[in-house]
Amino acid sequence: MKNAVIIGAGQTGRGFIAPILQDDEYTITFIDKDEELIKSLNQKKEYSIRYFGNTAPTRKIDAFKAFASTSGEAVEAIRNADVICTSVFSSHLAELIPLFREVEKERKTPMQIICCENGVNVKKDLVAAKLNACITEGIIFCTTLRPNKDSLDLLCENIQDLPIDASVEGLTVSVRRMPLERKFADLIQRKIYTYNFMSAIVSYLGWYKGYEIYGKAANDSDIAYVIEKIKPVVSRVIAHVYAISEEEQLAFTQRAIDKFQNEEIIDTIYRNARQAKRKLGANERILSPMRMATQQAEDITWMKLIAVAAMDYAVCEENEELESVYQDLQVFLSEKDILDIRNLLEKFQSKESLSKMIQSL
């Protein structure tokens, strides 16, 4: 029997990672610092996962164990685990080091740890601790929600795979729905640029049109039109930079759009739009794809619209100085592009309708 431990019994750990391991006949042990959650899992002994749009049958997860992270049972479970998946948020990974140190005392083989967190190089704190472990990372494309805080049941996207970084020496884990990704760093960057740029379209144009709910903004006819205008440009430039086919990247971009336009996934404009100045940084989600596009002589007309919408948000909602959010943009743009930006800014500041702006582009 193969043993898996999932550290972090929250939405992603239980809704996305657990079914992947269960499908490969692993026995599952959940470990979490939330003792009330562990108590609830042990009392109810099962929970259900329903999938957005009923794209897959509801499934039941049971026959698991659950221990508090401070318990001796947690140490023993990790000591006997063939694979250990973390889902605790990258900022909390360092908190697991004392637990892993305790495990090391009597474990004979290196731990096989997969950090299933969002971010770049999330494993760095664990690697720096020089644990007796092979530590790799997975990339999460799946959104999981807990619709009722009084229930363990979850609502999840029907995403099949959890790609993991195959470049790590000593990796012996083999899970069918955890494909080994040879170009993992590229995949991370593609996700950041694709998902985050397309998200910026929804966030900042949605804010401008007065939306609060993200999915509703993504389905607005004006915003959906802009998405379709930008989709092929973003896809072409990212495909070129990362040496993949345009067809593959276009499908990747469409996957992001489908996610954002799914109104069952409850999210807010505010959560996605905040910290606009940071997101307008030289190496961030808006300017990096724009810079790639200019380097490839692509038309950035519609991308400029998104940059200006983000600038307007930063000034109006976060009290930033216009010049401070404008400075990185001016470095790589032509005089014509800068003039276009200024003209668009005037339209945003005068509250011209998005429909009218679209007609003029």
Short mmCIF file of C-alpha atoms in Angstrom, two decimals:
data_model
loop_
_atom_site.label_atom_id
_atom_site.label_comp_id
_atom_site.label_asym_id
_atom_site.label_seq_id
_atom_site.Cartn_x
_atom_site.Cartn_y
_atom_site.Cartn_z
CA MET A 1 0.00 0.00 0.00
CA LYS A 2 1.31 3.46 -0.94
CA ASN A 3 1.09 6.17 1.70
CA ALA A 4 0.53 9.88 1.02
CA VAL A 5 0.47 12.76 3.48
CA ILE A 6 -1.19 16.07 2.62
CA ILE A 7 -0.04 18.87 4.93
CA GLY A 8 -2.78 21.47 4.75
CA ALA A 9 -6.32 20.09 4.84
CA GLY A 10 -7.87 23.18 3.32
CA GLN A 11 -9.63 23.60 0.02
CA THR A 12 -6.80 22.75 -2.40
CA GLY A 13 -5.43 19.93 -0.27
CA ARG A 14 -8.75 18.16 0.14
CA GLY A 15 -10.47 19.21 -3.10
CA PHE A 16 -7.72 18.92 -5.68
CA ILE A 17 -4.72 16.99 -4.35
CA ALA A 18 -6.59 14.26 -2.44
CA PRO A 19 -8.55 12.94 -5.46
CA ILE A 20 -5.36 12.81 -7.56
CA LEU A 21 -3.64 10.66 -4.94
CA GLN A 22 -6.73 8.56 -4.27
CA ASP A 23 -7.04 7.78 -8.00
CA ASP A 24 -3.54 6.31 -7.84
CA GLU A 25 -4.46 4.11 -4.87
CA TYR A 26 -2.61 6.02 -2.18
CA THR A 27 -3.91 5.95 1.37
CA ILE A 28 -4.29 9.55 2.51
CA THR A 29 -3.43 11.24 5.78
CA PHE A 30 -4.32 14.90 6.29
CA ILE A 31 -2.20 17.01 8.64
CA ASP A 32 -3.20 20.53 9.65
CA LYS A 33 -2.55 22.99 12.47
CA ASP A 34 -6.29 23.77 12.63
CA GLU A 35 -7.32 21.33 15.34
CA GLU A 36 -11.03 22.05 14.86
CA LEU A 37 -10.76 21.09 11.19
CA ILE A 38 -8.94 17.88 12.11
CA LYS A 39 -11.60 17.11 14.72
CA SER A 40 -14.35 17.64 12.14
CA LEU A 41 -12.62 15.38 9.59
CA ASN A 42 -12.28 12.62 12.17
CA GLN A 43 -15.89 12.95 13.31
CA LYS A 44 -17.50 13.05 9.86
CA LYS A 45 -15.03 10.64 8.24
CA GLU A 46 -15.95 11.76 4.71
CA TYR A 47 -16.74 14.74 2.50
CA SER A 48 -17.99 15.31 -1.04
CA ILE A 49 -16.52 17.22 -3.97
CA ARG A 50 -18.87 18.72 -6.53
CA TYR A 51 -17.51 20.07 -9.81
CA PHE A 52 -18.33 23.43 -11.41
CA GLY A 53 -20.86 23.05 -14.20
CA ASN A 54 -21.38 19.39 -13.26
CA THR A 55 -18.49 18.55 -15.60
CA ALA A 56 -17.75 15.44 -13.54
CA PRO A 57 -19.77 13.31 -11.12
CA THR A 58 -19.77 14.30 -7.48
CA ARG A 59 -17.21 12.19 -5.66
CA LYS A 60 -16.78 11.15 -2.07
CA ILE A 61 -13.46 11.18 -0.24
CA ASP A 62 -13.28 8.81 2.73
CA ALA A 63 -11.01 6.18 4.28
CA PHE A 64 -8.50 8.87 5.27
CA LYS A 65 -6.74 9.70 8.51
CA ALA A 66 -6.36 13.19 9.96
CA PHE A 67 -3.92 14.44 12.60
CA ALA A 68 -3.01 17.78 14.13
CA SER A 69 0.45 18.94 13.08
CA THR A 70 1.61 19.03 16.71
CA SER A 71 0.80 15.36 17.33
CA GLY A 72 3.09 12.36 17.43
CA GLU A 73 0.78 10.68 14.92
CA ALA A 74 1.59 13.41 12.39
CA VAL A 75 5.32 12.76 12.75
CA GLU A 76 4.78 9.02 12.35
CA ALA A 77 2.58 9.48 9.28
CA ILE A 78 5.19 11.63 7.53
CA ARG A 79 7.92 9.21 8.54
CA ASN A 80 6.08 6.41 6.71
CA ALA A 81 4.91 8.46 3.72
CA ASP A 82 5.94 7.66 0.16
CA VAL A 83 4.95 11.18 -0.88
CA ILE A 84 4.31 14.36 1.12
CA CYS A 85 2.32 17.18 -0.49
CA THR A 86 2.12 20.61 1.10
CA SER A 87 -0.78 23.02 0.60
CA VAL A 88 -0.27 25.64 3.29
CA PHE A 89 0.51 28.82 1.27
CA SER A 90 4.13 29.46 0.35
CA SER A 91 4.59 32.00 3.16
CA HIS A 92 3.95 29.26 5.73
CA LEU A 93 6.28 26.57 4.37
CA ALA A 94 9.14 27.55 6.68
CA GLU A 95 6.87 26.74 9.65
CA LEU A 96 7.03 23.07 8.62
CA ILE A 97 10.81 22.80 9.08
CA PRO A 98 10.68 21.78 12.80
CA LEU A 99 8.13 19.08 11.94
CA PHE A 100 10.35 17.72 9.17
CA ARG A 101 13.38 17.83 11.50
CA GLU A 102 11.50 15.59 13.93
CA VAL A 103 10.60 13.21 11.10
CA GLU A 104 14.26 12.97 10.00
CA LYS A 105 15.36 11.53 13.33
CA GLU A 106 14.13 8.03 12.52
CA ARG A 107 13.31 8.09 8.80
CA LYS A 108 15.73 5.96 6.79
CA THR A 109 15.11 7.38 3.31
CA PRO A 110 14.90 10.97 2.02
CA MET A 111 11.43 12.48 2.20
CA GLN A 112 9.73 13.06 -1.15
CA ILE A 113 8.13 16.50 -0.73
CA ILE A 114 5.98 18.24 -3.36
CA CYS A 115 5.22 21.89 -2.57
CA CYS A 116 1.78 22.45 -4.11
CA GLU A 117 1.68 26.21 -3.67
CA ASN A 118 1.21 29.17 -5.99
CA GLY A 119 4.34 31.20 -6.68
CA VAL A 120 7.88 31.09 -8.01
CA ASN A 121 10.55 29.01 -6.22
CA VAL A 122 8.24 28.39 -3.28
CA LYS A 123 10.44 25.55 -2.00
CA LYS A 124 13.42 27.82 -1.27
CA ASP A 125 13.01 27.87 2.54
CA LEU A 126 12.78 24.08 2.74
CA VAL A 127 15.78 23.67 0.43
CA ALA A 128 17.80 26.15 2.49
CA ALA A 129 17.07 24.09 5.61
CA LYS A 130 19.07 21.21 4.06
CA LEU A 131 16.51 18.60 5.02
CA ASN A 132 17.07 14.95 4.19
CA ALA A 133 14.57 15.26 1.38
CA CYS A 134 13.97 15.52 -2.33
CA ILE A 135 11.93 18.72 -2.60
CA THR A 136 10.08 19.64 -5.76
CA GLU A 137 7.16 21.88 -6.69
CA GLY A 138 3.77 21.50 -8.32
CA ILE A 139 1.76 24.13 -10.16
CA ILE A 140 -1.89 24.64 -9.24
CA PHE A 141 -4.36 25.61 -11.97
CA CYS A 142 -7.42 24.54 -9.99
CA THR A 143 -9.79 26.74 -7.97
CA THR A 144 -11.55 25.06 -5.05
CA LEU A 145 -14.24 26.68 -2.92
CA ARG A 146 -15.91 25.78 0.37
CA PRO A 147 -19.46 27.06 -0.24
CA ASN A 148 -20.64 26.40 3.30
CA LYS A 149 -18.21 27.05 6.14
CA ASP A 150 -20.21 24.67 8.34
CA SER A 151 -19.67 21.77 5.91
CA LEU A 152 -16.56 19.92 4.77
CA ASP A 153 -17.98 19.59 1.25
CA LEU A 154 -16.20 21.41 -1.57
CA LEU A 155 -16.83 22.86 -5.02
CA CYS A 156 -13.96 22.38 -7.44
CA GLU A 157 -12.84 22.93 -11.03
CA ASN A 158 -12.53 19.73 -13.02
CA ILE A 159 -8.78 20.01 -13.62
CA GLN A 160 -7.14 16.66 -14.26
CA ASP A 161 -3.43 17.20 -13.70
CA LEU A 162 -0.99 18.71 -11.22
CA PRO A 163 2.31 19.17 -13.14
CA ILE A 164 5.46 18.85 -11.03
CA ASP A 165 9.04 19.94 -11.61
CA ALA A 166 10.97 16.98 -13.03
CA SER A 167 14.40 18.63 -12.84
CA VAL A 168 15.01 17.81 -9.17
CA GLU A 169 17.59 15.10 -8.47
CA GLY A 170 16.44 12.11 -6.44
CA LEU A 171 12.76 12.39 -7.36
CA THR A 172 11.19 8.94 -7.19
CA VAL A 173 7.51 9.88 -6.90
CA SER A 174 5.28 8.52 -9.64
CA VAL A 175 1.64 9.61 -9.64
CA ARG A 176 -0.41 9.26 -12.82
CA ARG A 177 -2.07 12.67 -12.60
CA MET A 178 1.14 14.45 -11.57
CA PRO A 179 2.96 14.66 -14.92
CA LEU A 180 6.68 15.39 -14.81
CA GLU A 181 7.26 18.80 -16.40
CA ARG A 182 10.75 19.22 -17.88
CA LYS A 183 10.32 22.97 -18.50
CA PHE A 184 8.72 23.76 -15.17
CA ALA A 185 10.18 27.26 -14.80
CA ASP A 186 8.84 28.16 -18.24
CA LEU A 187 5.40 26.81 -17.32
CA ILE A 188 5.36 28.94 -14.17
CA GLN A 189 6.22 32.08 -16.15
CA ARG A 190 3.68 31.26 -18.86
CA LYS A 191 1.03 30.92 -16.18
CA ILE A 192 1.99 34.23 -14.57
CA TYR A 193 2.02 36.19 -17.81
CA THR A 194 -1.05 34.52 -19.35
CA TYR A 195 -3.39 34.23 -16.39
CA ASN A 196 -2.35 37.49 -14.76
CA PHE A 197 -2.51 39.62 -17.91
CA MET A 198 -5.92 38.23 -18.87
CA SER A 199 -7.02 38.76 -15.27
CA ALA A 200 -5.95 42.41 -15.50
CA ILE A 201 -8.35 42.90 -18.41
CA VAL A 202 -11.26 41.73 -16.28
CA SER A 203 -10.10 43.47 -13.09
CA TYR A 204 -9.43 46.97 -14.34
CA LEU A 205 -12.06 47.23 -17.07
CA GLY A 206 -14.53 45.58 -14.68
CA TRP A 207 -13.75 48.20 -12.04
CA TYR A 208 -14.14 50.98 -14.60
CA LYS A 209 -17.58 49.68 -15.55
CA GLY A 210 -18.65 49.46 -11.91
CA TYR A 211 -18.61 45.69 -11.39
CA GLU A 212 -17.82 44.12 -8.03
CA ILE A 213 -18.18 40.42 -8.94
CA TYR A 214 -15.35 39.13 -11.12
CA GLY A 215 -17.26 36.54 -13.15
CA LYS A 216 -19.95 39.03 -14.11
CA ALA A 217 -17.33 41.49 -15.33
CA ALA A 218 -15.61 38.79 -17.40
CA ASN A 219 -18.89 38.14 -19.24
CA ASP A 220 -19.68 41.81 -19.92
CA SER A 221 -19.96 42.25 -23.70
CA ASP A 222 -17.42 45.10 -23.89
CA ILE A 223 -14.90 43.31 -21.70
CA ALA A 224 -15.38 39.99 -23.52
CA TYR A 225 -14.74 41.86 -26.79
CA VAL A 226 -11.43 43.24 -25.49
CA ILE A 227 -10.45 39.78 -24.24
CA GLU A 228 -10.95 38.37 -27.73
CA LYS A 229 -8.87 41.18 -29.24
CA ILE A 230 -5.97 40.61 -26.85
CA LYS A 231 -6.08 36.79 -26.73
CA PRO A 232 -4.23 36.11 -30.03
CA VAL A 233 -1.57 38.77 -29.36
CA VAL A 234 -0.73 37.51 -25.87
CA SER A 235 -0.72 33.93 -27.14
CA ARG A 236 1.62 34.66 -30.05
CA VAL A 237 4.18 36.59 -28.02
CA ILE A 238 4.30 34.07 -25.18
CA ALA A 239 4.53 31.16 -27.64
CA HIS A 240 7.48 32.86 -29.32
CA VAL A 241 9.35 33.64 -26.09
CA TYR A 242 8.94 30.12 -24.67
CA ALA A 243 9.38 28.26 -27.97
CA ILE A 244 6.06 26.43 -28.02
CA SER A 245 3.41 26.23 -30.72
CA GLU A 246 0.89 29.04 -31.02
CA GLU A 247 -1.88 26.44 -30.90
CA GLU A 248 -0.67 25.12 -27.54
CA GLN A 249 -0.41 28.59 -26.02
CA LEU A 250 -3.74 29.70 -27.49
CA ALA A 251 -5.41 26.74 -25.76
CA PHE A 252 -3.57 27.69 -22.55
CA THR A 253 -4.87 31.26 -22.82
CA GLN A 254 -8.41 30.06 -23.52
CA ARG A 255 -8.23 27.91 -20.40
CA ALA A 256 -7.58 31.06 -18.37
CA ILE A 257 -10.48 32.88 -20.04
CA ASP A 258 -12.86 29.98 -19.41
CA LYS A 259 -11.90 30.05 -15.74
CA PHE A 260 -12.50 33.79 -15.41
CA GLN A 261 -15.85 33.64 -17.22
CA ASN A 262 -17.15 30.83 -15.00
CA GLU A 263 -19.61 32.65 -12.74
CA GLU A 264 -19.76 29.71 -10.34
CA ILE A 265 -16.25 30.68 -9.22
CA ILE A 266 -17.04 33.49 -6.81
CA ASP A 267 -14.34 36.16 -6.76
CA THR A 268 -14.19 39.94 -6.49
CA ILE A 269 -12.83 42.74 -8.64
CA TYR A 270 -11.19 44.27 -5.57
CA ARG A 271 -9.16 41.16 -4.72
CA ASN A 272 -7.77 40.95 -8.23
CA ALA A 273 -7.27 44.67 -8.90
CA ARG A 274 -5.59 45.80 -5.66
CA GLN A 275 -1.91 46.86 -5.59
CA ALA A 276 -2.17 48.22 -9.12
CA LYS A 277 1.10 50.17 -8.90
CA ARG A 278 3.05 46.99 -8.16
CA LYS A 279 1.28 45.22 -11.00
CA LEU A 280 2.41 48.00 -13.35
CA GLY A 281 6.06 47.29 -12.49
CA ALA A 282 8.62 46.73 -15.23
CA ASN A 283 8.74 42.95 -14.79
CA GLU A 284 5.14 42.43 -13.76
CA ARG A 285 2.02 41.00 -15.40
CA ILE A 286 1.02 43.98 -17.57
CA LEU A 287 4.27 45.49 -18.79
CA SER A 288 6.20 42.26 -19.38
CA PRO A 289 3.78 40.93 -22.04
CA MET A 290 3.56 44.44 -23.53
CA ARG A 291 7.35 44.62 -23.78
CA MET A 292 7.46 41.17 -25.39
CA ALA A 293 4.86 42.34 -27.89
CA THR A 294 6.77 45.49 -28.83
CA GLN A 295 9.96 43.47 -29.27
CA GLN A 296 8.08 41.24 -31.71
CA ALA A 297 6.52 44.21 -33.55
CA GLU A 298 3.02 43.21 -32.47
CA ASP A 299 0.16 45.70 -32.29
CA ILE A 300 -0.28 46.70 -28.63
CA THR A 301 -3.34 48.92 -29.13
CA TRP A 302 -5.57 46.86 -26.84
CA MET A 303 -2.81 46.18 -24.31
CA LYS A 304 -2.36 49.93 -23.87
CA LEU A 305 -6.04 50.16 -22.93
CA ILE A 306 -5.45 47.72 -20.05
CA ALA A 307 -2.33 49.53 -18.85
CA VAL A 308 -4.22 52.82 -18.74
CA ALA A 309 -7.17 51.23 -16.92
CA ALA A 310 -4.73 49.93 -14.29
CA MET A 311 -3.12 53.37 -14.00
CA ASP A 312 -6.53 54.97 -13.53
CA TYR A 313 -7.36 52.44 -10.81
CA ALA A 314 -4.07 53.15 -9.01
CA VAL A 315 -4.74 56.89 -9.03
CA CYS A 316 -8.47 56.82 -8.22
CA GLU A 317 -8.68 53.90 -5.79
CA GLU A 318 -5.22 53.76 -4.22
CA ASN A 319 -4.23 57.45 -4.26
CA GLU A 320 -1.05 56.87 -6.24
CA GLU A 321 0.67 59.69 -8.11
CA LEU A 322 0.15 59.34 -11.84
CA GLU A 323 3.83 59.82 -12.68
CA SER A 324 4.87 57.08 -10.25
CA VAL A 325 2.69 54.49 -11.99
CA TYR A 326 3.61 55.79 -15.42
CA GLN A 327 7.40 55.70 -15.20
CA ASP A 328 8.14 52.05 -16.09
CA LEU A 329 5.75 52.19 -19.04
CA GLN A 330 7.61 55.04 -20.73
CA VAL A 331 10.94 53.21 -20.88
CA PHE A 332 10.15 50.90 -23.80
CA LEU A 333 7.27 52.64 -25.60
CA SER A 334 7.55 54.70 -28.78
CA GLU A 335 6.54 58.37 -28.87
CA LYS A 336 3.34 57.36 -30.65
CA ASP A 337 2.52 54.80 -27.95
CA ILE A 338 3.11 57.39 -25.22
CA LEU A 339 0.82 59.83 -27.02
CA ASP A 340 -1.84 57.09 -27.28
CA ILE A 341 -1.49 56.42 -23.55
CA ARG A 342 -2.01 60.10 -22.74
CA ASN A 343 -5.07 60.28 -24.96
CA LEU A 344 -6.54 57.19 -23.31
CA LEU A 345 -5.82 58.62 -19.87
CA GLU A 346 -7.83 61.71 -20.74
CA LYS A 347 -10.74 59.51 -21.78
CA PHE A 348 -10.61 57.52 -18.53
CA GLN A 349 -10.33 60.68 -16.46
CA SER A 350 -13.34 62.19 -18.23
CA LYS A 351 -15.29 58.94 -17.60
CA GLU A 352 -15.91 58.26 -21.28
CA SER A 353 -17.83 55.00 -21.71
CA LEU A 354 -15.79 51.89 -22.43
CA SER A 355 -18.03 51.16 -25.42
CA LYS A 356 -17.13 54.50 -26.96
CA MET A 357 -13.42 53.96 -26.31
CA ILE A 358 -13.60 50.54 -27.97
CA GLN A 359 -15.22 52.04 -31.05
CA SER A 360 -12.38 54.56 -31.37
CA LEU A 361 -9.57 51.99 -31.21
#
